[in-house]
Short mmCIF file of C-alpha atoms in Angstrom, two decimals:
data_model
loop_
_atom_site.label_atom_id
_atom_site.label_comp_id
_atom_site.label_asym_id
_atom_site.label_seq_id
_atom_site.Cartn_x
_atom_site.Cartn_y
_atom_site.Cartn_z
CA UNK Z 23 117.35 130.53 94.90
CA UNK Z 24 119.93 129.54 97.54
CA UNK Z 25 122.78 132.06 97.62
CA UNK Z 26 124.43 133.97 100.46
CA UNK Z 27 121.66 135.22 102.78
CA UNK Z 28 121.78 138.49 104.68
CA UNK Z 29 120.13 139.41 107.96
CA UNK Z 30 116.55 140.48 107.22
CA UNK Z 31 114.39 141.79 110.01
CA UNK Z 32 111.86 144.53 110.60
CA UNK Z 33 114.02 147.15 112.31
CA UNK Z 34 113.93 150.44 114.18
CA UNK Z 35 115.14 153.53 112.38
CA UNK Z 36 116.83 156.20 114.44
CA UNK Z 37 115.63 159.76 114.24
CA UNK Z 38 113.11 162.10 115.72
CA UNK Z 39 110.35 159.53 115.28
CA UNK Z 40 110.24 155.81 115.75
CA UNK Z 41 109.34 153.88 112.59
CA UNK Z 42 109.28 150.33 111.32
CA UNK Z 43 111.61 150.20 108.33
CA UNK Z 44 111.05 147.82 105.44
CA UNK Z 45 114.19 146.07 104.23
CA UNK Z 46 115.44 146.24 100.65
CA UNK Z 47 116.46 142.73 99.63
CA UNK Z 48 118.47 141.23 96.78
CA UNK Z 49 117.92 137.83 95.14
CA UNK Z 50 120.86 136.47 97.16
CA UNK Z 51 118.83 136.91 100.36
CA UNK Z 52 116.34 134.13 99.64
CA UNK Z 53 115.92 130.44 99.27
CA UNK Z 54 112.70 129.91 97.28
CA UNK Z 55 111.15 126.58 98.19
CA UNK Z 56 107.93 126.31 96.19
CA UNK Z 57 105.10 128.17 94.54
CA UNK Z 58 102.07 128.20 96.82
CA UNK Z 59 99.54 130.12 94.77
CA UNK Z 60 98.76 132.76 92.19
CA UNK Z 61 96.38 135.69 91.93
CA UNK Z 62 94.49 137.38 89.12
CA UNK Z 63 92.55 140.63 89.05
CA UNK Z 64 88.75 140.68 88.83
CA UNK Z 65 87.27 143.96 87.58
CA UNK Z 66 83.62 144.54 88.50
CA UNK Z 67 81.75 147.18 86.53
CA UNK Z 68 78.39 148.51 87.66
CA UNK Z 69 76.25 149.74 84.79
CA UNK Z 70 73.82 152.64 84.74
CA UNK Z 71 71.23 153.02 81.99
CA UNK Z 72 69.85 156.34 80.86
CA UNK Z 73 66.59 157.08 79.10
CA UNK Z 74 64.50 154.66 81.17
CA UNK Z 75 64.64 152.02 83.91
CA UNK Z 76 66.72 148.91 83.35
CA UNK Z 77 64.77 145.76 82.48
CA UNK Z 78 65.98 143.32 85.15
CA UNK Z 79 64.91 140.34 83.01
CA UNK Z 80 66.88 141.52 79.96
CA UNK Z 81 70.24 139.74 79.82
CA UNK Z 82 71.60 142.53 77.61
CA UNK Z 83 71.11 145.02 80.46
CA UNK Z 84 73.20 143.64 83.33
CA UNK Z 85 73.50 145.62 86.53
CA UNK Z 86 77.15 144.58 86.74
CA UNK Z 87 79.73 142.59 84.83
CA UNK Z 88 82.93 140.92 86.08
CA UNK Z 89 86.08 140.43 84.00
CA UNK Z 90 88.92 138.28 85.31
CA UNK Z 91 92.51 138.75 84.17
CA UNK Z 92 95.16 136.09 83.83
CA UNK Z 93 97.82 135.50 86.46
CA UNK Z 94 99.08 138.83 87.80
CA UNK Z 95 100.80 137.78 91.05
CA UNK Z 96 102.66 134.62 91.98
CA UNK Z 97 103.06 133.49 95.59
CA UNK Z 98 106.11 131.59 96.82
CA UNK Z 99 107.20 130.13 100.12
CA UNK Z 100 110.78 131.01 100.92
CA UNK Z 101 113.38 131.44 103.63
CA UNK Z 102 115.65 134.28 104.66
CA UNK Z 103 118.44 134.59 107.24
CA UNK Z 104 118.37 132.06 110.03
CA UNK Z 105 115.76 129.96 108.26
CA UNK Z 106 112.93 132.46 108.84
CA UNK Z 107 109.95 131.46 106.72
CA UNK Z 108 108.51 134.13 104.44
CA UNK Z 109 105.84 134.63 101.79
CA UNK Z 110 107.07 136.18 98.55
CA UNK Z 111 104.65 137.96 96.21
CA UNK Z 112 105.99 138.43 92.68
CA UNK Z 113 104.12 141.03 90.61
CA UNK Z 114 104.16 140.32 86.89
CA UNK Z 115 104.12 142.81 84.04
CA UNK Z 116 101.52 145.55 84.36
CA UNK Z 117 100.59 144.26 87.82
CA UNK Z 118 103.79 145.77 89.20
CA UNK Z 119 101.93 149.05 89.70
CA UNK Z 120 99.58 147.13 92.02
CA UNK Z 121 102.56 145.92 94.04
CA UNK Z 122 104.05 149.40 94.17
CA UNK Z 123 100.74 150.69 95.50
CA UNK Z 124 100.67 147.99 98.18
CA UNK Z 125 104.17 148.99 99.23
CA UNK Z 126 103.20 152.67 99.48
CA UNK Z 127 100.06 151.89 101.50
CA UNK Z 128 101.93 149.58 103.87
CA UNK Z 129 104.55 152.25 104.52
CA UNK Z 130 101.78 154.76 105.20
CA UNK Z 131 100.05 152.44 107.66
CA UNK Z 132 103.33 151.59 109.41
CA UNK Z 133 104.04 155.31 109.77
CA UNK Z 134 100.57 155.99 111.17
CA UNK Z 135 100.97 153.05 113.53
CA UNK Z 136 104.28 154.47 114.75
CA UNK Z 137 102.66 157.89 115.31
CA UNK Z 138 99.91 156.27 117.39
CA UNK Z 139 102.46 154.33 119.43
CA UNK Z 140 104.49 157.48 120.07
CA UNK Z 141 101.41 159.47 121.07
CA UNK Z 142 100.41 156.83 123.62
CA UNK Z 143 104.00 156.07 124.67
CA UNK Z 144 103.28 152.48 123.71
CA UNK Z 145 105.56 149.83 122.28
CA UNK Z 146 106.24 149.84 118.54
CA UNK Z 147 105.48 146.65 116.65
CA UNK Z 148 103.90 145.71 113.32
CA UNK Z 149 100.13 146.24 113.39
CA UNK Z 150 98.19 143.06 114.13
CA UNK Z 151 95.45 144.09 111.70
CA UNK Z 152 97.73 143.60 108.67
CA UNK Z 153 99.83 140.80 107.28
CA UNK Z 154 103.39 141.69 108.31
CA UNK Z 155 105.49 142.99 105.42
CA UNK Z 156 109.23 142.86 106.10
CA UNK Z 157 110.60 144.24 102.87
CA UNK Z 158 110.73 144.25 99.09
CA UNK Z 159 113.03 143.44 96.18
CA UNK Z 160 113.40 144.23 92.49
CA UNK Z 161 114.67 141.16 90.64
CA UNK Z 162 117.93 141.89 88.81
CA UNK Z 163 119.92 140.47 85.91
CA UNK Z 164 120.91 137.50 88.07
CA UNK Z 165 117.50 136.04 87.19
CA UNK Z 166 118.56 135.91 83.53
CA UNK Z 167 121.75 133.94 84.19
CA UNK Z 168 121.83 130.48 82.63
CA UNK Z 169 123.00 128.88 85.88
CA UNK Z 170 120.07 130.38 87.77
CA UNK Z 171 117.53 129.23 85.20
CA UNK Z 172 118.98 125.72 85.05
CA UNK Z 173 118.84 125.45 88.84
CA UNK Z 174 115.27 126.81 88.85
CA UNK Z 175 114.20 124.23 86.26
CA UNK Z 176 115.55 121.42 88.47
CA UNK Z 177 113.97 122.62 91.72
CA UNK Z 178 110.71 124.06 90.33
CA UNK Z 179 110.21 122.23 87.02
CA UNK Z 180 106.53 123.12 86.65
CA UNK Z 181 106.93 126.83 87.44
CA UNK Z 182 108.23 129.32 84.85
CA UNK Z 183 111.34 131.15 86.03
CA UNK Z 184 110.87 134.80 87.08
CA UNK Z 185 111.92 137.66 84.86
CA UNK Z 186 114.37 140.43 85.71
CA UNK Z 187 112.78 143.70 86.75
CA UNK Z 188 109.75 142.27 88.57
CA UNK Z 189 108.75 143.65 91.97
CA UNK Z 190 108.67 141.23 94.91
CA UNK Z 191 107.10 141.98 98.29
CA UNK Z 192 108.26 139.96 101.29
CA UNK Z 193 105.96 139.05 104.19
CA UNK Z 194 106.46 137.14 107.39
CA UNK Z 195 104.91 133.70 106.91
CA UNK Z 196 101.46 133.81 108.52
CA UNK Z 197 99.79 131.07 106.53
CA UNK Z 198 97.48 131.19 103.51
CA UNK Z 199 94.18 130.58 105.29
CA UNK Z 200 91.56 133.14 104.34
CA UNK Z 201 87.85 133.51 105.04
CA UNK Z 202 87.10 131.89 101.68
CA UNK Z 203 88.61 128.61 102.92
CA UNK Z 204 86.60 128.22 106.12
CA UNK Z 205 83.26 126.79 104.87
CA UNK Z 206 84.93 123.70 103.39
CA UNK Z 207 87.58 123.23 106.08
CA UNK Z 208 87.29 119.87 107.87
CA UNK Z 209 86.46 120.15 111.56
CA UNK Z 210 86.95 117.72 114.41
CA UNK Z 211 83.88 116.70 116.42
CA UNK Z 212 83.97 115.39 119.98
CA UNK Z 213 82.99 111.72 120.22
CA UNK Z 214 80.22 112.57 122.67
CA UNK Z 215 78.69 115.22 120.40
CA UNK Z 216 76.34 112.73 118.75
CA UNK Z 217 73.84 115.27 117.38
CA UNK Z 218 76.46 117.83 116.36
CA UNK Z 219 74.88 120.46 118.59
CA UNK Z 220 78.16 121.41 120.26
CA UNK Z 221 79.95 121.61 116.90
CA UNK Z 222 77.22 123.92 115.61
CA UNK Z 223 77.58 126.12 118.68
CA UNK Z 224 81.36 126.33 118.11
CA UNK Z 225 80.81 127.12 114.44
CA UNK Z 226 78.47 130.01 115.26
CA UNK Z 227 80.92 131.45 117.80
CA UNK Z 228 83.70 131.24 115.23
CA UNK Z 229 81.59 132.99 112.58
CA UNK Z 230 80.81 135.81 115.00
CA UNK Z 231 84.54 136.08 115.71
CA UNK Z 232 85.21 136.50 111.97
CA UNK Z 233 82.57 139.23 111.72
CA UNK Z 234 84.02 141.08 114.72
CA UNK Z 235 87.61 140.61 113.55
CA UNK Z 236 86.85 141.82 110.03
CA UNK Z 237 85.07 144.94 111.30
CA UNK Z 238 87.92 145.62 113.71
CA UNK Z 239 90.59 145.35 110.99
CA UNK Z 240 88.62 147.45 108.50
CA UNK Z 241 87.86 150.06 111.13
CA UNK Z 242 91.55 150.21 112.08
CA UNK Z 243 92.48 150.87 108.45
CA UNK Z 244 89.75 153.48 107.93
CA UNK Z 245 90.71 155.45 111.04
CA UNK Z 246 94.23 155.70 109.60
CA UNK Z 247 92.99 157.30 106.41
CA UNK Z 248 93.08 154.28 104.10
CA UNK Z 249 90.33 152.49 102.18
CA UNK Z 250 90.86 148.95 100.86
CA UNK Z 251 88.73 149.15 97.68
CA UNK Z 252 89.03 145.46 96.75
CA UNK Z 253 87.71 143.75 99.86
CA UNK Z 254 86.76 140.10 99.44
CA UNK Z 255 86.83 136.80 101.31
CA UNK Z 256 90.36 136.14 100.06
CA UNK Z 257 91.64 139.47 101.46
CA UNK Z 258 90.85 138.50 105.07
CA UNK Z 259 93.64 136.31 106.45
CA UNK Z 260 92.92 134.00 109.40
CA UNK Z 261 95.39 132.51 111.85
CA UNK Z 262 93.31 129.33 112.18
CA UNK Z 263 90.43 127.52 110.51
CA UNK Z 264 89.69 125.51 113.65
CA UNK Z 265 86.20 126.54 114.71
CA UNK Z 266 86.94 125.54 118.30
CA UNK Z 267 89.48 128.38 118.57
CA UNK Z 268 87.13 131.33 118.17
CA UNK Z 269 88.53 133.07 121.24
CA UNK Z 270 92.04 133.21 119.74
CA UNK Z 271 91.03 133.97 116.15
CA UNK Z 272 92.76 136.90 114.46
CA UNK Z 273 91.70 138.52 111.19
CA UNK Z 274 94.27 140.42 109.11
CA UNK Z 275 93.82 142.49 105.96
CA UNK Z 276 95.92 141.49 102.95
CA UNK Z 277 96.23 142.40 99.27
CA UNK Z 278 96.33 146.18 99.50
CA UNK Z 279 97.19 146.74 95.85
CA UNK Z 280 94.10 148.87 95.20
CA UNK Z 281 93.98 150.61 98.57
CA UNK Z 282 94.26 154.38 98.70
CA UNK Z 283 94.53 157.45 100.86
CA UNK Z 284 92.68 160.64 99.95
CA UNK Z 285 95.85 162.12 98.46
CA UNK Z 286 96.26 159.14 96.10
CA UNK Z 287 92.85 159.46 94.44
CA UNK Z 288 92.78 160.56 90.82
CA UNK Z 289 90.80 163.55 89.64
CA UNK Z 290 88.25 161.26 88.00
CA UNK Z 291 87.81 159.27 91.22
CA UNK Z 292 87.22 162.50 93.13
CA UNK Z 293 84.63 163.63 90.58
CA UNK Z 294 82.92 160.23 90.71
CA UNK Z 295 82.69 160.41 94.50
CA UNK Z 296 81.23 163.90 94.29
CA UNK Z 297 78.59 162.66 91.83
CA UNK Z 298 77.71 159.84 94.24
CA UNK Z 299 76.99 162.20 97.11
CA UNK Z 300 80.22 163.57 98.57
CA UNK Z 301 79.53 167.26 99.26
CA UNK Z 302 83.13 168.29 99.89
CA UNK Z 303 86.65 166.85 99.52
CA UNK Z 304 86.60 165.80 103.18
CA UNK Z 305 83.55 163.59 102.47
CA UNK Z 306 85.27 161.55 99.77
CA UNK Z 307 87.26 159.06 101.86
CA UNK Z 308 84.34 158.32 104.25
CA UNK Z 309 82.19 157.63 101.18
CA UNK Z 310 84.78 155.17 99.84
CA UNK Z 311 84.99 153.60 103.31
CA UNK Z 312 81.29 152.80 102.97
CA UNK Z 313 82.12 150.90 99.77
CA UNK Z 314 84.43 148.67 101.82
CA UNK Z 315 81.61 147.97 104.30
CA UNK Z 316 79.18 147.27 101.46
CA UNK Z 317 81.65 144.74 100.04
CA UNK Z 318 81.96 143.15 103.47
CA UNK Z 319 78.18 142.58 103.51
CA UNK Z 320 78.44 140.03 100.70
CA UNK Z 321 81.58 138.43 102.09
CA UNK Z 322 79.69 137.76 105.34
CA UNK Z 323 76.44 136.70 103.66
CA UNK Z 324 78.26 134.15 101.51
CA UNK Z 325 80.34 132.98 104.47
CA UNK Z 326 77.37 132.42 106.79
CA UNK Z 327 75.08 130.80 104.22
CA UNK Z 328 77.78 128.39 103.02
CA UNK Z 329 79.17 127.65 106.49
CA UNK Z 330 75.80 126.86 108.09
CA UNK Z 331 74.11 125.24 105.11
CA UNK Z 332 74.50 121.61 103.98
CA UNK Z 333 77.58 121.27 101.80
CA UNK Z 334 76.04 118.81 99.35
CA UNK Z 335 72.34 119.70 99.28
CA UNK Z 336 70.38 122.88 98.87
CA UNK Z 337 71.17 125.91 96.68
CA UNK Z 338 74.64 127.39 96.45
CA UNK Z 339 74.60 131.17 96.57
CA UNK Z 340 77.94 132.56 95.51
CA UNK Z 341 78.94 136.21 95.58
CA UNK Z 342 77.53 137.44 92.27
CA UNK Z 343 74.32 135.42 92.72
CA UNK Z 344 73.90 136.96 96.16
CA UNK Z 345 74.34 140.45 94.75
CA UNK Z 346 71.74 139.81 92.05
CA UNK Z 347 69.25 138.50 94.58
CA UNK Z 348 69.75 141.20 97.18
CA UNK Z 349 70.09 144.20 94.89
CA UNK Z 350 68.05 143.29 91.80
CA UNK Z 351 65.34 140.97 93.09
CA UNK Z 352 64.84 142.24 96.66
CA UNK Z 353 66.03 145.82 96.06
CA UNK Z 354 68.46 145.80 99.01
CA UNK Z 355 65.81 144.49 101.44
CA UNK Z 356 67.94 142.03 103.43
CA UNK Z 357 65.94 142.17 106.65
CA UNK Z 358 62.63 141.56 104.89
CA UNK Z 359 62.52 140.05 101.44
CA UNK Z 360 65.86 138.26 101.39
CA UNK Z 361 65.32 136.85 104.87
CA UNK Z 362 61.93 135.50 103.79
CA UNK Z 363 63.59 133.94 100.76
CA UNK Z 364 66.05 132.13 103.03
CA UNK Z 365 63.24 131.09 105.38
CA UNK Z 366 61.60 129.19 102.50
CA UNK Z 367 64.71 127.08 101.96
CA UNK Z 368 65.26 124.31 104.57
CA UNK Z 369 68.99 124.25 103.79
CA UNK Z 370 69.33 127.70 105.37
CA UNK Z 371 67.56 126.87 108.64
CA UNK Z 372 70.73 127.07 110.76
CA UNK Z 373 71.88 130.28 109.09
CA UNK Z 374 68.42 131.77 109.57
CA UNK Z 375 68.30 130.99 113.28
CA UNK Z 376 71.86 132.24 113.73
CA UNK Z 377 71.09 135.62 112.14
CA UNK Z 378 67.75 135.77 113.99
CA UNK Z 379 69.49 135.82 117.38
CA UNK Z 380 69.26 139.06 119.40
CA UNK Z 381 65.98 140.07 117.77
CA UNK Z 382 67.24 139.41 114.23
CA UNK Z 383 70.42 141.24 115.11
CA UNK Z 384 72.50 139.47 112.49
CA UNK Z 385 70.07 140.46 109.74
CA UNK Z 386 69.99 144.04 110.99
CA UNK Z 387 73.79 144.21 110.92
CA UNK Z 388 73.86 142.86 107.36
CA UNK Z 389 71.17 145.32 106.36
CA UNK Z 390 73.30 148.20 107.65
CA UNK Z 391 76.24 146.93 105.61
CA UNK Z 392 74.21 146.51 102.43
CA UNK Z 393 72.71 149.99 102.86
CA UNK Z 394 76.22 151.45 102.68
CA UNK Z 395 75.88 151.05 98.90
CA UNK Z 396 73.44 153.95 98.77
CA UNK Z 397 73.77 155.84 102.07
CA UNK Z 398 71.21 158.44 103.02
CA UNK Z 399 71.02 160.59 106.16
CA UNK Z 400 72.32 158.74 109.22
CA UNK Z 401 73.49 155.81 107.09
CA UNK Z 402 76.13 158.07 105.56
CA UNK Z 403 77.84 158.11 108.96
CA UNK Z 404 77.97 154.32 109.32
CA UNK Z 405 81.42 153.11 110.39
CA UNK Z 406 83.05 149.83 111.29
CA UNK Z 407 83.66 150.82 114.95
CA UNK Z 408 79.98 151.70 115.29
CA UNK Z 409 78.88 148.38 113.78
CA UNK Z 410 81.15 146.55 116.21
CA UNK Z 411 78.83 147.77 118.96
CA UNK Z 412 75.85 145.91 117.47
CA UNK Z 413 73.93 143.86 120.06
CA UNK Z 414 74.35 140.73 117.96
CA UNK Z 415 78.12 141.00 118.40
CA UNK Z 416 78.13 142.37 121.94
CA UNK Z 417 76.33 139.32 123.31
CA UNK Z 418 79.03 137.06 121.89
CA UNK Z 419 81.86 139.32 123.05
CA UNK Z 420 80.47 139.36 126.60
CA UNK Z 421 80.06 135.58 126.66
CA UNK Z 422 83.52 135.06 125.18
CA UNK Z 423 85.10 137.37 127.74
#
């Protein structure tokens, strides 16, 4: 709430190495304007059945189940010194450990970014592949004061007041537009574009820009020794939803509460990775990186099918339905069986032709991503930087340049 603000900027720290230091704030540093969202935690469990193959038609033998928690994180728009706009993430209850993990990972990535800048004698600035964190705060007893709660009730009457002791992370305001919002975002069409052909061309360029931007951001994180582990459409932040601005689109990773470095993995996670195919401790993080790429496969499939299909007609394939189709019905055969399935549905004609470009290059890219779920041989060495060199993306990058 509005009290005496202090200067709050991302600063240099003196010493033998250059680093970006995160500020430690107090409640007096902020003016909280409004709540802009809230987040829960979805836990997906993949089931394995012993003593015989799973009956795919038996509802009591699911391949995966998803459980969704209640509200774990609240998002607020606020201001700090000089009127700078910020996003505040308040972690509630048990979710505070998620926020603490995000803080640790962000510090790690800032440090690695500083090391890279020093090695190349480049300028030091927050990495463009991440939402920019500027600091953090632990709410204190001031949040329990009667005056504070009365003022909160007047300004935010429909939002419960925060509790003392909660962790807050502070980010530079970079909007709330994620990949999940694009398919339904309204788009302007030129008056002369009677058939919509130019709008469709712009939409396809924009979708390719998302694919390239997502791979770039994920590859950047992986090369710095971090895996995301909860990648979804809502964890890819966009600077614009305007499909005519593909050339200036940026994609940033957000919500790093489940991210990890190799040193942060538990003993059970290490054992699980070894059971799944890691042959040595050095293989574990690359194996988990493949999980991120596998998750990206379904983000992109859902994005493309919903963005290039009619919004009011035809089937709606959401994430879990896509996973059931691809993995259970077509046994991971994206390039063959799933493509044929889409070819039978007129609503997917634009998506089909889009992915068919460059000798079905889009389908081949998606197939590589899906195959990361069960990598064998050369597939075990799949990486985001390698996938960025796919012909289907290179043609767009050359045209855009």
